[in-house]
């Protein structure tokens, strides 16, 4: 049932929103150095990237993006956080692990760096179980199993297409929440991975995810850009949108989505109160977007992620307008 | 949004499958002594119960059960594990916490007994969020909140009607799994509570649960008894059945179900391999039962748990026969 993922089947994709990547790359060296790495420089960033040696890395910059957009006529925007999606497009590997450049490895109780790449690979290489809830969490983790009463016919599970990690320190709150609780920091390490049940939607954060590009790659693209969004994660909701899109596609195609481990350690961000005005637009938009995604029913003829995304795009145009 | 539950709104219900309850009650004394307790003696048990003093307790025995069954003409069997349901029926409190007599308080990292009652009460007194998945687990726990992208319109949540705890040591595996992994013990303490999303079914274990009797009490009753089932938890599936029934009722009425904390420590059980033959019936039955529960759609006219259970009973008679 489980599948062994080789190192050369994986691309690490990093959206460079900062030009100085030295300490980031050094922190991740023990974990990332065995993989091929794609770094996409935010086209709005002026300074040259500083990347230490010793990595197997391809760097894409504004000129690469312009050439691609020019040649395909695609109306896609790859600036800011969205530049990661250009990395997803350029990858030729089966799996992608994507980590933001303001995150470093989280540390376990013994102060050892947690190998987020290995955990994502474990999540993707073991089946997901979206059709019945296992109260003992991911049954494919060593030390656990299916709970009594779990139907045997569902124990093979399905392919896991998306692994959503969490983070410690700066929690994944929105600007209103962070403004109300300016000192809130996330310190609870929940030692669990679980499959998000079919039909249940979740907000994906692009900060720390991994996915099977062959299965659902086309569903992860920069579809939504807020007018006047800023350069802080909580001022954007492109990843929330594309995560719901990916979940709907997974549900339709019968793939699974896992959430939980691995954790990364996220460094301090900006000023939540200043961001509040910008984020508000995204928060309001969610109220319209959710009923839309909840009601999406894809036709049987949509048998690939690409088919599904084209169908969803058509429905968005028709029903959401903006 | 949260509601304060007073001690006198809670009944602790204990199904006594062993007559010697002294050490069990002493272990739980610091936690249970502030509540009213209902102990139901398994009608198959011959010896008198040994219950230490200092508790506010009502004991029900075979004669109480016989009198009730005689007076109502109910075709209910309250023997073995099912005797707990008689306690649920006798309770006049809003909330019930039910713990098996082979469980003692789990201990935290500082070796202090975990107050399972307090955690169940917290689960029931704070809202559940079944309509959208919160990747940060129960947003009403101190130290966490709703994740970025969680729709504001859903942040009030709904009443939590059922709290399903877990256990350490002897894990909640079925007899086939326990036979394959005779040494498997559950030692991972996952520090999380989460709402099981609407439409997702789960197997409930009656070993360590709490519920709002006024909201869903009628959905927890001994509907299913296997021919030739034994006296070990893994030889029964009455709680699995009634848990699916309760989840369907909660989904229909718009109530929530939480799973996770609290843990209790479960002592060693019997011989899994000997149980295998008996359990197999239950395992096979699950394969038929699941599609049934997945397909149950209750009419709008069913507005209480009692209405829902009567509807489900009718459908069972019609579609499952046995």
Coordinates of C-alpha atoms in Angstrom, one line a residue:
Chain A
X1 CA 0.0 0.0 0.0
X2 CA 2.7 2.4 0.9
X3 CA 5.0 3.7 -1.8
X4 CA 8.7 4.6 -1.5
X5 CA 9.5 8.1 -2.7
X6 CA 13.0 8.6 -3.9
X7 CA 14.9 11.8 -3.2
X8 CA 15.1 12.5 -7.0
X9 CA 11.3 12.5 -7.3
X10 CA 11.0 15.6 -5.1
X11 CA 11.5 19.3 -5.8
X12 CA 11.8 21.7 -2.9
X13 CA 10.2 25.0 -4.0
X14 CA 11.0 28.2 -2.2
X15 CA 9.4 31.5 -2.9
X16 CA 12.1 34.1 -2.2
X17 CA 10.5 37.2 -0.8
X18 CA 13.8 38.2 0.8
X19 CA 17.1 38.5 -1.0
X20 CA 19.3 37.3 1.9
X21 CA 18.7 33.6 2.0
X22 CA 21.9 32.6 3.6
X23 CA 20.7 31.8 7.2
X24 CA 17.5 30.3 5.9
X25 CA 19.4 27.9 3.6
X26 CA 22.0 27.1 6.3
X27 CA 19.3 26.2 8.8
X28 CA 17.6 23.9 6.2
X29 CA 20.9 22.4 4.8
X30 CA 20.8 19.1 6.6
X31 CA 17.2 18.6 5.4
X32 CA 17.1 20.1 1.9
X33 CA 20.6 19.3 0.6
X34 CA 19.6 15.9 -0.7
X35 CA 16.9 17.2 -2.9
X36 CA 16.8 19.4 -6.1
X37 CA 15.7 22.9 -5.1
X38 CA 13.8 25.5 -7.1
X39 CA 14.0 29.0 -5.9
X40 CA 11.7 31.6 -7.5
X41 CA 12.7 35.2 -6.8
X42 CA 9.7 37.5 -6.2
X43 CA 9.7 39.6 -9.4
X44 CA 9.1 42.7 -7.2
X45 CA 12.4 42.1 -5.4
X46 CA 15.2 44.3 -6.6
X47 CA 18.4 43.0 -4.9
X48 CA 20.2 39.9 -6.1
X49 CA 19.5 36.7 -4.1
X50 CA 22.2 35.5 -1.7
X51 CA 22.2 31.7 -1.8
X52 CA 25.1 29.7 -0.2
X53 CA 26.9 27.1 -2.2
X54 CA 26.5 23.3 -1.9
X55 CA 22.9 23.0 -3.1
X56 CA 21.5 21.5 -6.3
X57 CA 19.4 24.6 -7.1
X58 CA 17.7 26.3 -10.1
X59 CA 16.8 29.9 -9.6
X60 CA 14.0 31.6 -11.6
X61 CA 13.7 35.3 -11.8
X62 CA 11.5 38.0 -13.4
X63 CA 13.0 37.5 -16.8
X64 CA 12.1 33.8 -16.7
X65 CA 8.5 34.6 -15.6
X66 CA 8.1 37.3 -18.3
X67 CA 9.4 35.0 -21.0
X68 CA 6.9 32.2 -19.9
X69 CA 4.0 34.6 -19.6
X70 CA 4.9 36.2 -22.9
X71 CA 5.2 32.9 -24.8
X72 CA 1.9 31.4 -23.4
X73 CA -0.2 34.4 -23.1
X74 CA -1.2 33.2 -19.7
X75 CA -2.9 35.9 -17.5
X76 CA -1.2 34.7 -14.4
X77 CA 0.4 36.9 -11.8
X78 CA 3.5 35.5 -10.1
X79 CA 4.4 38.4 -7.8
X80 CA 4.8 38.2 -4.1
X81 CA 3.8 34.9 -2.5
X82 CA 2.4 33.8 -5.8
X83 CA 5.9 33.4 -7.3
X84 CA 6.0 29.9 -5.7
X85 CA 3.4 28.8 -8.3
X86 CA 5.9 29.5 -11.1
X87 CA 8.2 27.0 -9.3
X88 CA 5.3 24.5 -9.3
X89 CA 4.9 25.0 -13.1
X90 CA 8.6 24.7 -13.8
X91 CA 9.0 21.5 -11.8
X92 CA 9.3 18.2 -13.6
X93 CA 9.2 16.1 -10.4
X94 CA 6.4 14.0 -9.1
X95 CA 6.4 15.6 -5.7
X96 CA 6.8 19.2 -4.5
X97 CA 7.6 20.4 -1.0
X98 CA 7.1 24.1 -0.5
X99 CA 8.3 26.1 2.5
X100 CA 8.3 29.8 3.0
X101 CA 11.6 31.7 3.4
X102 CA 10.6 33.0 6.8
X103 CA 10.4 29.5 8.3
X104 CA 13.2 27.4 9.8
X105 CA 13.1 23.8 11.1
X106 CA 11.1 23.4 14.3
X107 CA 12.9 21.7 17.1
X108 CA 11.8 18.6 19.0
X109 CA 12.0 18.1 22.8
X110 CA 15.7 17.2 22.5
X111 CA 16.3 20.4 20.5
X112 CA 17.0 18.5 17.3
X113 CA 15.8 20.0 14.0
X114 CA 12.6 18.2 12.8
X115 CA 12.9 16.9 9.3
X116 CA 9.9 18.4 7.7
X117 CA 10.7 17.0 4.3
X118 CA 10.8 13.4 5.6
X119 CA 7.5 13.9 7.4
X120 CA 5.8 15.3 4.3
X121 CA 7.2 12.4 2.3
X122 CA 5.8 10.0 4.8
X123 CA 2.4 11.7 4.6
X124 CA 2.4 11.5 0.8
X125 CA 3.8 7.9 0.5
X126 CA 1.2 6.4 2.9
X127 CA -2.5 6.2 2.1
X128 CA -5.1 8.7 3.2
X129 CA -8.5 7.7 4.6
X130 CA -11.1 10.3 3.7
X131 CA -14.2 8.1 3.7
X132 CA -14.4 7.3 7.4
X133 CA -12.9 9.1 10.4
X134 CA -10.2 7.3 12.3
X135 CA -10.2 8.5 15.9
X136 CA -6.7 7.2 16.3
X137 CA -5.4 9.7 13.7
X138 CA -3.3 8.5 10.7
X139 CA -3.5 4.7 10.9
X140 CA -0.4 4.4 8.8
X141 CA 1.9 6.0 11.3
X142 CA 4.0 3.6 13.3
X143 CA 2.5 3.0 16.8
X144 CA -1.1 3.4 15.7
X145 CA -3.7 1.6 13.5
X146 CA -7.3 1.6 12.6
X147 CA -9.7 1.9 15.5
X148 CA -12.1 -0.9 16.3
X149 CA -15.2 -0.5 14.1
X150 CA -13.3 0.9 11.1
X151 CA -14.7 -0.9 8.0
X152 CA -12.2 -3.3 6.6
X153 CA -13.2 -2.4 3.0
X154 CA -11.9 1.1 3.6
X155 CA -8.6 0.2 5.2
X156 CA -6.6 0.3 2.0
X157 CA -7.2 4.0 1.8
X158 CA -6.5 6.1 -1.2
X159 CA -3.5 8.1 -2.5
X160 CA -2.6 11.1 -0.4
X161 CA -2.2 14.0 -2.8
X162 CA -1.7 16.9 -0.4
X163 CA 0.1 17.2 2.9
X164 CA -0.5 20.4 4.9
X165 CA 2.0 21.1 7.7
X166 CA 1.5 23.5 10.6
X167 CA 3.8 25.9 12.3
X168 CA 4.9 26.9 15.7
X169 CA 5.6 30.4 17.1
X170 CA 3.8 32.8 14.9
X171 CA 0.5 31.0 14.5
X172 CA -1.6 30.9 11.3
X173 CA -4.1 33.4 12.5
X174 CA -5.7 36.1 10.3
X175 CA -5.0 39.8 10.9
X176 CA -8.1 40.4 13.0
X177 CA -7.3 37.5 15.3
X178 CA -3.7 38.5 15.6
X179 CA -4.7 42.1 16.3
X180 CA -6.9 41.0 19.1
X181 CA -4.3 38.7 20.5
X182 CA -1.0 40.4 19.6
X183 CA 1.0 38.2 22.0
X184 CA -0.6 35.0 20.9
X185 CA 2.1 32.5 19.9
X186 CA 1.5 28.9 19.0
X187 CA 3.5 26.6 21.2
X188 CA 1.4 23.4 21.4
X189 CA 3.0 20.6 19.4
X190 CA 0.2 18.2 18.5
X191 CA 1.9 14.9 17.6
X192 CA -0.7 13.8 15.0
X193 CA -1.5 13.6 11.3
X194 CA -5.0 13.1 10.1
X195 CA -6.9 12.8 6.9
X196 CA -9.4 15.6 6.4
X197 CA -12.7 13.8 5.6
X198 CA -14.1 14.0 2.1
X199 CA -16.5 16.9 1.7
X200 CA -15.0 18.9 4.6
X201 CA -13.3 22.0 3.4
X202 CA -10.2 23.5 5.0
X203 CA -8.1 26.6 4.5
X204 CA -4.7 25.5 3.2
X205 CA -1.7 27.6 4.0
X206 CA 1.0 27.6 1.4
X207 CA 3.7 28.2 4.1
X208 CA 4.5 24.5 4.6
X209 CA 2.9 22.1 2.2
X210 CA 3.7 19.2 0.0
X211 CA 1.8 17.6 -2.8
X212 CA 1.8 15.1 -5.6
X213 CA 2.2 17.3 -8.6
X214 CA 1.2 14.6 -11.1
X215 CA -2.1 14.0 -9.2
X216 CA -3.2 17.6 -8.4
X217 CA -0.5 20.0 -9.6
X218 CA -2.9 21.9 -11.9
X219 CA -5.2 22.7 -9.0
X220 CA -2.5 24.7 -7.3
X221 CA -2.1 28.0 -9.2
X222 CA -2.4 31.7 -8.4
X223 CA -6.1 32.1 -9.2
X224 CA -7.0 34.8 -6.7
X225 CA -5.3 38.1 -6.1
X226 CA -6.8 40.8 -3.9
X227 CA -6.7 44.3 -5.1
X228 CA -4.1 46.2 -2.9
X229 CA -2.9 43.1 -1.0
X230 CA 0.4 43.5 0.8
X231 CA 3.5 41.5 1.3
X232 CA 2.5 39.8 4.5
X233 CA 1.0 36.3 4.6
X234 CA -2.2 37.5 6.3
X235 CA -2.8 40.1 3.6
X236 CA -3.2 37.4 1.0
X237 CA -5.7 34.6 0.5
X238 CA -4.4 33.1 -2.7
X239 CA -3.4 29.9 -0.9
X240 CA -6.7 29.7 1.0
X241 CA -8.5 29.8 -2.4
X242 CA -6.3 27.4 -4.1
X243 CA -6.4 25.0 -1.1
X244 CA -10.2 24.9 -1.3
X245 CA -9.9 24.3 -5.0
X246 CA -7.4 21.5 -4.4
X247 CA -9.6 19.9 -1.8
X248 CA -12.6 19.9 -4.1
X249 CA -10.5 18.4 -6.8
X250 CA -9.2 15.7 -4.4
X251 CA -12.7 14.9 -3.2
X252 CA -13.9 14.5 -6.8
X253 CA -10.9 12.4 -7.9
X254 CA -10.9 10.3 -4.8
X255 CA -7.6 11.5 -3.4
X256 CA -6.8 12.3 0.2
X257 CA -5.6 15.4 2.0
X258 CA -3.7 15.1 5.3
X259 CA -3.2 17.8 7.9
X260 CA -1.0 18.1 11.0
X261 CA 2.7 17.2 11.1
X262 CA 5.3 18.4 10.1
X263 CA 5.7 21.6 12.1
X264 CA 8.1 24.4 11.0
X265 CA 9.1 27.4 13.1
X266 CA 7.8 30.6 11.7
X267 CA 9.6 33.8 12.5
X268 CA 8.0 37.1 13.5
X269 CA 5.9 38.9 10.9
X270 CA 4.7 42.4 10.5
X271 CA 2.2 44.6 12.2
X272 CA -1.2 42.9 12.3
X273 CA -3.2 46.1 13.0
X274 CA -1.7 47.8 10.0
X275 CA -2.7 44.8 7.9
X276 CA -6.2 44.7 9.2
X277 CA -7.6 47.0 6.5
X278 CA -6.1 45.0 3.7
X279 CA -7.0 41.6 5.1
X280 CA -10.6 42.6 5.6
X281 CA -11.3 42.3 1.9
X282 CA -10.1 38.7 2.0
X283 CA -12.2 37.9 5.1
X284 CA -15.3 39.3 3.5
X285 CA -14.6 37.4 0.3
X286 CA -14.4 34.1 2.2
X287 CA -18.1 34.4 3.1
X288 CA -19.0 34.3 -0.6
X289 CA -16.4 31.8 -1.6
X290 CA -17.2 29.1 0.8
X291 CA -20.8 28.5 -0.3
X292 CA -19.5 28.4 -3.8
X293 CA -16.9 25.7 -3.1
X294 CA -19.4 23.8 -0.9
X295 CA -21.8 23.6 -3.8
X296 CA -19.3 22.7 -6.6
X297 CA -20.2 19.4 -8.1
X298 CA -17.9 18.3 -10.9
X299 CA -19.0 16.1 -13.8
X300 CA -17.9 12.5 -14.2
X301 CA -16.2 13.6 -17.4
X302 CA -13.6 15.5 -15.3
X303 CA -11.0 12.8 -14.7
X304 CA -7.8 14.8 -14.2
X305 CA -7.0 17.7 -12.0
X306 CA -6.7 19.8 -15.1
X307 CA -10.2 18.9 -16.2
X308 CA -11.5 19.7 -12.8
X309 CA -9.7 23.1 -12.6
X310 CA -11.1 24.1 -16.0
X311 CA -14.6 23.1 -14.9
X312 CA -14.2 25.1 -11.7
X313 CA -12.8 28.1 -13.6
X314 CA -15.9 28.1 -15.7
X315 CA -18.2 28.0 -12.7
X316 CA -16.3 30.8 -11.0
X317 CA -16.7 33.0 -14.1
X318 CA -20.4 32.3 -14.2
X319 CA -21.3 32.4 -10.5
X320 CA -18.7 34.5 -8.7
X321 CA -18.1 37.1 -11.4
X322 CA -15.2 38.9 -9.8
Chain B
X1 CA -20.8 31.3 23.3
X2 CA -19.4 29.0 25.9
X3 CA -21.7 27.7 28.6
X4 CA -20.9 27.0 32.2
X5 CA -21.8 23.4 33.3
X6 CA -22.5 23.0 37.0
X7 CA -21.5 19.8 38.8
X8 CA -25.1 19.1 39.6
X9 CA -26.0 19.0 35.9
X10 CA -23.8 15.9 35.4
X11 CA -24.2 12.2 36.0
X12 CA -21.3 9.9 35.9
X13 CA -22.5 6.5 34.6
X14 CA -20.5 3.4 35.3
X15 CA -21.3 0.0 33.9
X16 CA -20.1 -2.4 36.5
X17 CA -18.9 -5.6 34.8
X18 CA -16.7 -6.4 37.8
X19 CA -18.1 -6.6 41.3
X20 CA -14.9 -5.3 43.0
X21 CA -15.0 -1.6 42.3
X22 CA -13.0 -0.4 45.3
X23 CA -9.7 0.3 43.5
X24 CA -11.5 1.7 40.5
X25 CA -13.5 4.1 42.6
X26 CA -10.5 5.1 44.8
X27 CA -8.5 6.0 41.7
X28 CA -11.3 8.2 40.4
X29 CA -12.2 9.7 43.8
X30 CA -10.6 13.1 43.3
X31 CA -12.3 13.4 40.0
X32 CA -15.7 11.8 40.4
X33 CA -16.6 12.7 44.1
X34 CA -18.1 16.0 43.2
X35 CA -20.6 14.5 40.9
X36 CA -23.7 12.3 41.3
X37 CA -22.8 8.8 40.1
X38 CA -25.0 6.1 38.6
X39 CA -23.7 2.6 38.7
X40 CA -25.5 -0.1 36.8
X41 CA -24.6 -3.7 37.7
X42 CA -24.3 -6.0 34.8
X43 CA -27.4 -8.2 35.3
X44 CA -25.2 -11.3 34.5
X45 CA -23.0 -10.5 37.5
X46 CA -23.7 -12.7 40.5
X47 CA -21.6 -11.2 43.3
X48 CA -22.6 -8.1 45.2
X49 CA -20.9 -4.9 44.2
X50 CA -18.1 -3.5 46.4
X51 CA -18.3 0.3 46.3
X52 CA -16.3 2.4 48.8
X53 CA -18.1 5.0 50.8
X54 CA -18.1 8.8 50.4
X55 CA -19.7 8.9 47.0
X56 CA -23.1 10.3 46.0
X57 CA -24.2 7.2 44.2
X58 CA -27.3 5.3 42.9
X59 CA -26.9 1.7 42.1
X60 CA -29.2 -0.1 39.7
X61 CA -29.3 -3.9 39.5
X62 CA -31.1 -6.6 37.6
X63 CA -34.3 -6.2 39.6
X64 CA -34.5 -2.5 38.6
X65 CA -33.9 -3.4 35.0
X66 CA -36.5 -6.2 35.0
X67 CA -39.1 -3.9 36.6
X68 CA -38.5 -1.2 34.0
X69 CA -38.5 -3.6 31.0
X70 CA -41.6 -5.3 32.5
X71 CA -43.5 -2.0 32.9
X72 CA -42.7 -0.6 29.5
X73 CA -42.6 -3.7 27.4
X74 CA -39.4 -2.5 25.9
X75 CA -37.5 -5.1 24.0
X76 CA -34.1 -3.8 25.2
X77 CA -31.3 -5.9 26.5
X78 CA -29.2 -4.3 29.2
X79 CA -26.7 -7.1 29.9
X80 CA -22.9 -6.8 29.7
X81 CA -21.6 -3.6 28.3
X82 CA -25.2 -2.6 27.4
X83 CA -26.1 -2.1 31.1
X84 CA -24.7 1.4 30.8
X85 CA -27.6 2.4 28.6
X86 CA -29.9 1.7 31.6
X87 CA -28.0 4.3 33.5
X88 CA -28.5 6.7 30.6
X89 CA -32.2 6.1 30.8
X90 CA -32.4 6.6 34.5
X91 CA -30.4 9.8 34.5
X92 CA -32.3 13.1 35.0
X93 CA -29.2 15.3 34.4
X94 CA -28.5 17.3 31.3
X95 CA -25.0 15.7 30.8
X96 CA -23.7 12.2 31.2
X97 CA -20.1 11.2 31.4
X98 CA -19.6 7.4 31.0
X99 CA -16.3 5.6 31.8
X100 CA -15.7 1.8 31.8
X101 CA -14.7 0.1 35.0
X102 CA -11.5 -1.2 33.6
X103 CA -10.1 2.4 33.1
X104 CA -8.3 4.6 35.5
X105 CA -7.2 8.2 35.2
X106 CA -4.3 8.7 32.7
X107 CA -1.3 10.5 34.1
X108 CA 0.4 13.6 32.6
X109 CA 4.1 14.2 32.1
X110 CA 4.3 15.3 35.8
X111 CA 2.5 12.0 36.9
X112 CA -0.6 13.9 37.9
X113 CA -4.0 12.3 37.3
X114 CA -5.7 13.9 34.3
X115 CA -9.2 15.1 35.1
X116 CA -11.1 13.4 32.3
X117 CA -14.4 14.8 33.7
X118 CA -13.2 18.4 33.5
X119 CA -12.0 17.9 29.9
X120 CA -15.3 16.3 28.8
X121 CA -17.1 19.2 30.4
X122 CA -14.9 21.6 28.5
X123 CA -15.6 19.8 25.3
X124 CA -19.3 19.9 25.8
X125 CA -19.5 23.5 27.1
X126 CA -17.6 25.0 24.2
X127 CA -19.0 25.1 20.6
X128 CA -18.2 22.5 18.0
X129 CA -17.3 23.5 14.4
X130 CA -18.5 20.8 12.1
X131 CA -19.1 22.9 8.9
X132 CA -15.5 23.8 8.1
X133 CA -12.2 22.1 9.2
X134 CA -10.0 24.1 11.5
X135 CA -6.4 22.9 11.0
X136 CA -5.5 24.3 14.4
X137 CA -7.8 21.8 16.1
X138 CA -10.5 23.0 18.6
X139 CA -10.4 26.8 18.3
X140 CA -12.1 27.2 21.7
X141 CA -9.2 25.7 23.6
X142 CA -6.9 28.2 25.3
X143 CA -3.8 28.8 23.3
X144 CA -5.4 28.3 19.9
X145 CA -8.0 29.9 17.6
X146 CA -9.5 29.8 14.2
X147 CA -6.9 29.5 11.4
X148 CA -6.6 32.2 8.8
X149 CA -9.2 31.8 6.1
X150 CA -11.8 30.3 8.5
X151 CA -15.1 31.9 7.5
X152 CA -16.3 34.4 10.2
X153 CA -19.9 33.4 9.7
X154 CA -19.1 29.9 11.0
X155 CA -17.0 31.0 14.0
X156 CA -19.9 30.9 16.5
X157 CA -20.0 27.2 16.0
X158 CA -22.8 24.9 17.2
X159 CA -23.6 23.1 20.4
X160 CA -21.3 20.1 21.1
X161 CA -23.5 17.2 21.9
X162 CA -21.0 14.3 22.1
X163 CA -17.4 14.2 23.4
X164 CA -15.4 11.1 22.5
X165 CA -12.3 10.5 24.6
X166 CA -9.4 8.2 23.8
X167 CA -7.3 5.9 25.9
X168 CA -3.7 5.0 26.5
X169 CA -2.1 1.6 27.1
X170 CA -4.5 -0.9 25.7
X171 CA -5.5 0.7 22.4
X172 CA -8.9 0.7 20.8
X173 CA -8.1 -1.9 18.2
X174 CA -10.3 -4.7 17.1
X175 CA -9.5 -8.3 17.8
X176 CA -8.0 -9.0 14.3
X177 CA -5.6 -6.0 14.7
X178 CA -4.8 -6.9 18.3
X179 CA -4.1 -10.5 17.3
X180 CA -1.7 -9.3 14.6
X181 CA 0.0 -6.9 17.0
X182 CA -0.3 -8.6 20.4
X183 CA 2.3 -6.3 21.9
X184 CA 0.9 -3.1 20.5
X185 CA 0.2 -0.5 23.2
X186 CA -0.9 3.0 22.7
X187 CA 1.5 5.5 24.2
X188 CA 1.2 8.6 22.1
X189 CA -0.5 11.4 23.9
X190 CA -2.0 13.6 21.2
X191 CA -2.7 16.9 22.9
X192 CA -5.7 17.9 20.7
X193 CA -9.5 17.9 20.5
X194 CA -11.2 18.4 17.2
X195 CA -14.7 18.5 15.8
X196 CA -15.4 15.6 13.4
X197 CA -16.8 17.3 10.3
X198 CA -20.4 16.9 9.3
X199 CA -21.2 13.9 7.1
X200 CA -18.0 12.1 8.3
X201 CA -18.8 9.0 10.2
X202 CA -16.7 7.7 13.1
X203 CA -16.7 4.6 15.3
X204 CA -17.6 5.7 18.8
X205 CA -16.2 3.8 21.7
X206 CA -18.4 3.8 24.8
X207 CA -15.3 3.3 27.0
X208 CA -14.8 7.0 27.6
X209 CA -17.5 9.4 26.4
X210 CA -19.7 12.2 27.5
X211 CA -22.8 13.7 25.9
X212 CA -25.6 16.2 26.3
X213 CA -28.5 13.9 27.3
X214 CA -31.1 16.5 26.5
X215 CA -29.8 17.0 22.9
X216 CA -29.0 13.4 21.9
X217 CA -29.8 11.1 24.8
X218 CA -32.4 9.0 22.8
X219 CA -29.8 8.2 20.1
X220 CA -27.6 6.3 22.6
X221 CA -29.3 3.1 23.3
X222 CA -28.5 -0.6 22.9
X223 CA -29.8 -1.2 19.5
X224 CA -27.5 -3.9 18.3
X225 CA -26.5 -7.1 19.9
X226 CA -24.4 -9.7 18.2
X227 CA -25.4 -13.3 18.6
X228 CA -22.9 -15.0 20.8
X229 CA -20.9 -11.9 21.7
X230 CA -18.6 -12.1 24.6
X231 CA -17.7 -10.0 27.6
X232 CA -14.7 -8.2 26.1
X233 CA -15.0 -4.8 24.5
X234 CA -13.7 -6.0 21.2
X235 CA -16.4 -8.7 21.0
X236 CA -19.1 -6.1 21.0
X237 CA -20.0 -3.4 18.5
X238 CA -23.1 -2.0 20.2
X239 CA -21.2 1.3 20.8
X240 CA -19.9 1.5 17.3
X241 CA -23.5 1.2 16.0
X242 CA -25.0 3.6 18.4
X243 CA -22.1 6.1 17.8
X244 CA -22.9 6.1 14.1
X245 CA -26.5 6.5 14.9
X246 CA -25.6 9.5 17.2
X247 CA -23.4 11.1 14.5
X248 CA -26.2 10.9 11.9
X249 CA -28.6 12.4 14.4
X250 CA -26.1 15.2 15.3
X251 CA -25.5 15.9 11.6
X252 CA -29.2 16.2 11.0
X253 CA -29.9 18.4 14.0
X254 CA -26.9 20.5 13.5
X255 CA -25.0 19.5 16.6
X256 CA -21.3 18.8 16.8
X257 CA -19.2 15.8 17.9
X258 CA -15.7 16.2 19.3
X259 CA -13.0 13.6 19.4
X260 CA -9.6 13.6 21.1
X261 CA -8.9 14.5 24.7
X262 CA -9.4 13.3 27.4
X263 CA -7.4 10.2 27.6
X264 CA -8.0 7.5 30.2
X265 CA -5.7 4.6 31.0
X266 CA -7.2 1.3 30.1
X267 CA -6.0 -1.9 31.8
X268 CA -5.1 -5.1 30.1
X269 CA -7.9 -7.1 28.5
X270 CA -8.4 -10.7 27.5
X271 CA -7.0 -12.8 24.7
X272 CA -7.5 -11.3 21.3
X273 CA -7.0 -14.5 19.4
X274 CA -9.7 -16.3 21.3
X275 CA -12.0 -13.3 20.6
X276 CA -11.3 -13.3 16.9
X277 CA -14.0 -15.8 16.0
X278 CA -16.6 -13.8 17.9
X279 CA -15.6 -10.4 16.6
X280 CA -15.5 -11.5 13.0
X281 CA -19.3 -11.2 12.9
X282 CA -19.2 -7.6 14.0
X283 CA -16.5 -6.8 11.5
X284 CA -18.5 -8.3 8.7
X285 CA -21.6 -6.5 9.8
X286 CA -19.8 -3.1 9.6
X287 CA -19.4 -3.5 5.9
X288 CA -23.2 -3.6 5.5
X289 CA -23.9 -1.1 8.2
X290 CA -21.7 1.7 6.9
X291 CA -23.4 2.2 3.5
X292 CA -26.7 2.3 5.3
X293 CA -25.6 5.1 7.7
X294 CA -23.9 7.0 4.9
X295 CA -27.1 7.0 2.9
X296 CA -29.5 7.9 5.8
X297 CA -31.3 11.1 5.0
X298 CA -33.7 12.2 7.7
X299 CA -36.8 14.2 7.0
X300 CA -37.2 17.8 8.1
X301 CA -40.0 16.8 10.3
X302 CA -37.5 15.0 12.6
X303 CA -36.6 17.8 14.9
X304 CA -35.6 15.9 18.1
X305 CA -33.2 13.1 18.7
X306 CA -36.2 10.9 19.5
X307 CA -37.8 11.7 16.1
X308 CA -34.6 10.9 14.4
X309 CA -34.1 7.6 16.2
X310 CA -37.6 6.4 15.3
X311 CA -37.0 7.3 11.7
X312 CA -33.7 5.4 11.7
X313 CA -35.3 2.4 13.4
X314 CA -37.9 2.3 10.6
X315 CA -35.2 2.4 7.9
X316 CA -33.2 -0.3 9.7
X317 CA -36.2 -2.6 9.8
X318 CA -36.9 -2.0 6.1
X319 CA -33.4 -2.0 4.7
X320 CA -31.2 -4.0 7.0
X321 CA -33.7 -6.6 8.1
X322 CA -31.5 -8.3 10.8

